[in-house]
Coordinates of C-alpha atoms and ligand atoms in Angstrom, one line a residue:
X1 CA 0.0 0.0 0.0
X2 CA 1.3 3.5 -1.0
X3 CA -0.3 6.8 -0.5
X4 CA -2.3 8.2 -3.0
X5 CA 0.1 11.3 -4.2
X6 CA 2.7 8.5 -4.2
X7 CA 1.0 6.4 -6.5
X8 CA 0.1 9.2 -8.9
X9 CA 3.6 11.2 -8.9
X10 CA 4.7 7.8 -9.9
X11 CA 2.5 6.3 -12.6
X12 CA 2.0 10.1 -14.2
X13 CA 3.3 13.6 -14.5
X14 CA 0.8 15.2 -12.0
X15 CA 3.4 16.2 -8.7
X16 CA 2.0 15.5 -5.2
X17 CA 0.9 19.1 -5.5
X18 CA -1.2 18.6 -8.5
X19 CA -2.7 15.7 -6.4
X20 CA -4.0 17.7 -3.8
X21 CA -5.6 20.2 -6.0
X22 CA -7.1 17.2 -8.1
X23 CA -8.7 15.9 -4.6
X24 CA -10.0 19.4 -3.5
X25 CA -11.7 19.5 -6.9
X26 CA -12.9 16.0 -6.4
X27 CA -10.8 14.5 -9.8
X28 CA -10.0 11.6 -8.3
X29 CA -11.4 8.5 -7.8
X30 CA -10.4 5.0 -5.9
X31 CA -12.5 2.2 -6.8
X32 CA -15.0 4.5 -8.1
X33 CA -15.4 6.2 -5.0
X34 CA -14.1 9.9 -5.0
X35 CA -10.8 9.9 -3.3
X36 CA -10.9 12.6 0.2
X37 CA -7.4 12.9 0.8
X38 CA -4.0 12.9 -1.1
X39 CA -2.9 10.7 1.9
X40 CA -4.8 7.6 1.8
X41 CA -3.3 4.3 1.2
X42 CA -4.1 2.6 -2.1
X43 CA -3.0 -0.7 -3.1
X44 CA -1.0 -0.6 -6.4
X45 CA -2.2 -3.9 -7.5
X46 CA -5.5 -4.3 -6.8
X47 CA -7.1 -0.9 -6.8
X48 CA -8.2 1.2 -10.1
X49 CA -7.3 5.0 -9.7
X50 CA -8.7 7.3 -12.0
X51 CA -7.8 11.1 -12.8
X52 CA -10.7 13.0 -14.8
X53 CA -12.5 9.7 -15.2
X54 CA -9.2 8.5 -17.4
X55 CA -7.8 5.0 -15.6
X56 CA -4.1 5.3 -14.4
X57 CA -2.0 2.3 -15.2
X58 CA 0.6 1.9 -12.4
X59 CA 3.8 1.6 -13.1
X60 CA 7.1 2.3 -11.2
X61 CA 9.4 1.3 -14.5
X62 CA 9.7 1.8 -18.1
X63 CA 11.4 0.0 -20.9
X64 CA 11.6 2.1 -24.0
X65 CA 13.1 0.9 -27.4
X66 CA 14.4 4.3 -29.4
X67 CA 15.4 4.2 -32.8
X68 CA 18.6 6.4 -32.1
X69 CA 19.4 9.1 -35.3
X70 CA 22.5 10.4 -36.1
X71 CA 23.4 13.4 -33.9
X72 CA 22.5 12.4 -30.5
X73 CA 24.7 11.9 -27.4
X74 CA 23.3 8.5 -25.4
X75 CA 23.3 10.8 -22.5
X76 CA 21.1 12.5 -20.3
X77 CA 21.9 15.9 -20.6
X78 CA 24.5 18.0 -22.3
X79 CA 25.4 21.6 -22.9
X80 CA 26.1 21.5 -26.8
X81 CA 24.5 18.6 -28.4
X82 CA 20.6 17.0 -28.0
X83 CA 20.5 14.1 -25.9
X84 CA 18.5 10.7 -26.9
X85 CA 16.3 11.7 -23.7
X86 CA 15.2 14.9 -26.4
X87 CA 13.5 12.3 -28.0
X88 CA 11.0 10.6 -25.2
X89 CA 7.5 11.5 -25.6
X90 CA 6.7 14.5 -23.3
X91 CA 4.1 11.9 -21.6
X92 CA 7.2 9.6 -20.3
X93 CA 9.8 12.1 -19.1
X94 CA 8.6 12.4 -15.7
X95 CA 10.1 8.6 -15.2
X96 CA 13.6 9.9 -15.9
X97 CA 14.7 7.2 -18.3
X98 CA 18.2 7.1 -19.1
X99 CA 20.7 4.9 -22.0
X100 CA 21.4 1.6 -21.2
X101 CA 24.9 1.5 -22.7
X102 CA 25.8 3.9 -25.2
X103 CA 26.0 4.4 -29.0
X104 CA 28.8 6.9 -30.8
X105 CA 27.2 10.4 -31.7
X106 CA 26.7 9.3 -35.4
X107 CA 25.8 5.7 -35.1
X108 CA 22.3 4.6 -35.6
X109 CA 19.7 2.1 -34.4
X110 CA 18.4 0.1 -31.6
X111 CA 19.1 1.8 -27.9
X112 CA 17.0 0.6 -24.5
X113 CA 16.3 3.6 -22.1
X114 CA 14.6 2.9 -18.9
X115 CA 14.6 4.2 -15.5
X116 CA 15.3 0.9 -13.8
X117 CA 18.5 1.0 -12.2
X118 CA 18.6 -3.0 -12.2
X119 CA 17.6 -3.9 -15.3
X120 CA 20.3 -1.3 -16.4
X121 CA 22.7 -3.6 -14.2
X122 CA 21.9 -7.0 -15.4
X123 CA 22.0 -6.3 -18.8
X124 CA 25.3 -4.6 -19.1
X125 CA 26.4 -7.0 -16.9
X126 CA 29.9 -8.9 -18.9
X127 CA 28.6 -12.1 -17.2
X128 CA 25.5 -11.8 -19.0
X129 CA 26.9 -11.9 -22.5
X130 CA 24.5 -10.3 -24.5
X131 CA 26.0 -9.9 -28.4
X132 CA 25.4 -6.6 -30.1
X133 CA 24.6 -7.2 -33.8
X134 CA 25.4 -3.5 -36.0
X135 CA 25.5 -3.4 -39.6
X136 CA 28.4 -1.4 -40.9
X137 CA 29.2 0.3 -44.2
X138 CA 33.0 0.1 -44.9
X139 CA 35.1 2.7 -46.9
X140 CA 36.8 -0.7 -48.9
X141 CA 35.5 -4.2 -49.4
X142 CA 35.2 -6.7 -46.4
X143 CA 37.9 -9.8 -47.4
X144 CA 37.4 -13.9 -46.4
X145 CA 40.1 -13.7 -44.2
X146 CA 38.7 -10.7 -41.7
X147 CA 36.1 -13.3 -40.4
X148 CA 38.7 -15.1 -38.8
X149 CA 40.6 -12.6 -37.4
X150 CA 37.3 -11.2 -35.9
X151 CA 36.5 -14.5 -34.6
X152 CA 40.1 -14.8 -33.0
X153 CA 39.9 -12.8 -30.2
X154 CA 41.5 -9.4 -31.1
X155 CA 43.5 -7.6 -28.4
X156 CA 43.3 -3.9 -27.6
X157 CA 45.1 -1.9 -25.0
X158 CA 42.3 -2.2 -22.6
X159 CA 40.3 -5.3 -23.2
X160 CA 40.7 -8.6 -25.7
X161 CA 37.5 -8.9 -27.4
X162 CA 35.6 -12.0 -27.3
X163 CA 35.1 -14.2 -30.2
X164 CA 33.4 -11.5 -32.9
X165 CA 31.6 -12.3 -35.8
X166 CA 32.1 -10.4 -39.5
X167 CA 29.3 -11.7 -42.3
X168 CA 30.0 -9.9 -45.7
X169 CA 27.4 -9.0 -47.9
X170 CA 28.1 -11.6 -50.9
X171 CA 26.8 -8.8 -53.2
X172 CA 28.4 -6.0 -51.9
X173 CA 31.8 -6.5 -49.4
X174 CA 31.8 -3.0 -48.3
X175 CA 28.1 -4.0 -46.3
X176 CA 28.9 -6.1 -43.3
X177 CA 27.3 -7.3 -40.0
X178 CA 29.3 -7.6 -36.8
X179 CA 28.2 -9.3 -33.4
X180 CA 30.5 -8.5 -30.6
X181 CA 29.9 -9.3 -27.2
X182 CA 30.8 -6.5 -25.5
X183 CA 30.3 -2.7 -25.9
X184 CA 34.0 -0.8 -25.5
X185 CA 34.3 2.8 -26.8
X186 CA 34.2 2.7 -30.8
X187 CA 34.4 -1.5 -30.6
X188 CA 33.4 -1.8 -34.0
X189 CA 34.9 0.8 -35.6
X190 CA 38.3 -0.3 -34.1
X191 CA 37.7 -4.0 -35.1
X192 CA 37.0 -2.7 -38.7
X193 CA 40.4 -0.5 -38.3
X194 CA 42.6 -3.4 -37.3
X195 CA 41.7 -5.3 -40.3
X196 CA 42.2 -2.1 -43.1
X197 CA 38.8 -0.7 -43.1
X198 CA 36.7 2.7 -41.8
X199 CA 33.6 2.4 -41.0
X200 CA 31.4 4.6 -43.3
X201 CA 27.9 3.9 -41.1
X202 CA 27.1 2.3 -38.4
X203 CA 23.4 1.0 -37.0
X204 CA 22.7 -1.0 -34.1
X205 CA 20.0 -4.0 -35.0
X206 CA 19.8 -6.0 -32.3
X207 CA 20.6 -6.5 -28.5
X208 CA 20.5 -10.4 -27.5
X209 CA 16.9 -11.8 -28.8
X210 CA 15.7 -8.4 -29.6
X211 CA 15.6 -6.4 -32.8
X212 CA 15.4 -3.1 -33.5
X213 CA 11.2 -3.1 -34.8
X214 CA 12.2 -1.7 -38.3
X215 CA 8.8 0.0 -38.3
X216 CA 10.1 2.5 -35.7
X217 CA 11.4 5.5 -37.8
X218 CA 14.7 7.2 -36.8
X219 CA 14.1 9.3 -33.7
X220 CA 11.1 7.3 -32.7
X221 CA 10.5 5.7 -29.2
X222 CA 8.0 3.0 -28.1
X223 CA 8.0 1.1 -24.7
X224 CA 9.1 -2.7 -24.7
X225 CA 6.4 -5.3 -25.0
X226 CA 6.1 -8.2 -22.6
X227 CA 7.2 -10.3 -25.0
X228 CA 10.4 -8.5 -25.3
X229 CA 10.9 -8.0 -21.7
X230 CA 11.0 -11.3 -21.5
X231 CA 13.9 -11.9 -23.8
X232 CA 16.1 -10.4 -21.2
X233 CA 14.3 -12.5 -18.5
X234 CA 12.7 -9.4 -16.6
Ligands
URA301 N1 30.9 0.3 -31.9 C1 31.2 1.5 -32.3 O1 32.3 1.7 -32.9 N2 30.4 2.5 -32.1 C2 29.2 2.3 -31.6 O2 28.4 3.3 -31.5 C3 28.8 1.0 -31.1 C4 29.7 0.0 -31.3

């Protein structure tokens, strides 16, 4: 049980303040009976608020999928350039979503925000191995032999990479995927270096199990399914 301008601060953008106003005016309800103070306990499963007769759904957490454009810092705020939290519909902001992980400023594609410290946690947890999948346009053609030298194991200064996996476009080598299983600072672009190339475009397409939904146009943000929760096991 949690009090009623709990509940509400929560599960929408009205402050504790805009609670009690909405009780003085008698917005409110709790069970269908008008709520008489912003104090009184409600139960967050069982019992159906509603503000202005709309139904509040109660929710502590969000999952949101973004379809990350070009330009954005996977930040939260930041003095010269717009942030991927820019791009959160007004209606979601007052749950303070944040990256999980990051993207480079002009890579593309699939990026989780959320406002759930532990889901955060668990999935950029090492132990959890979760493979990133990007598709990458190169500046020169993909060769045979940069498969195995992705799948090797290559070393960098701060890290050796896990097993990686390169899959050349047969009908065009400059159009690659990678998988990697980690997410160090410019890790694909680096991998691509060692080998010869530069990475001409980069876009994220899938985290673990999940895909980017390709029906979400650049800059556009909708919140995980259940289904897709699930994928990570939460
Ligand atoms: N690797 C990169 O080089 N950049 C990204 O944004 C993600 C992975």
């Amino acid at each position: 049980m949690i009090r009623l301008d709990k509940y509400l601060s929560e599960a929408t953008s009205y402050s504790r303040k805009d609670v009690r106003v909405l009780v003085k005016r008698k917005s409110i309800t709790v069970n269908g009976a008008i709520a008489g103070t912003a104090d009184m306990k409600v139960d967050e499963k069982n019992d159906s608020v509603s503000v202005n007769n709309t139904p509040v759904i109660y929710r502590k957490f969000i999952y949101l999928m973004l379809n990350k454009p070009q330009g954005y810092l996977s930040a939260t705020e930041d003095d010269r350039d717009p942030v991927v939290t820019d791009l959160v519909p007004e209606e979601l902001k007052h749950f303070s979503p944040f990256p999980v992980g990051r993207l480079d400023k002009d890579t593309e594609g699939l990026l989780l925000l959320t406002n759930d410290g532990q889901f955060d946690h668990e999935l950029m947890s090492p132990r959890k191995n979760l493979y990133k999948r990007y598709y990458a346009e190169l500046d020169a053609p993909a060769e045979e032999q940069d498969m195995e030298i992705f799948a090797s194991g290559m070393e960098f200064k701060e890290f050796t990479a896990k097993p990686a996996r390169l899959e050349i476009d047969p009908d065009d080598p400059r159009k690659v995927h990678v998988e990697i299983a980690e997410g160090k600072y410019h890790q694909v672009k680096r991998m691509c270096e060692r080998v010869g190339k530069n990475v001409v475009f980069l876009k994220r397409v899938a985290v673990g199990g999940l895909k980017l939904d390709e029906s979400l146009k650049c800059g556009e943000v909708r919140e995980l399914t259940a289904e897709e929760l699930a994928i990570f096991g939460w």
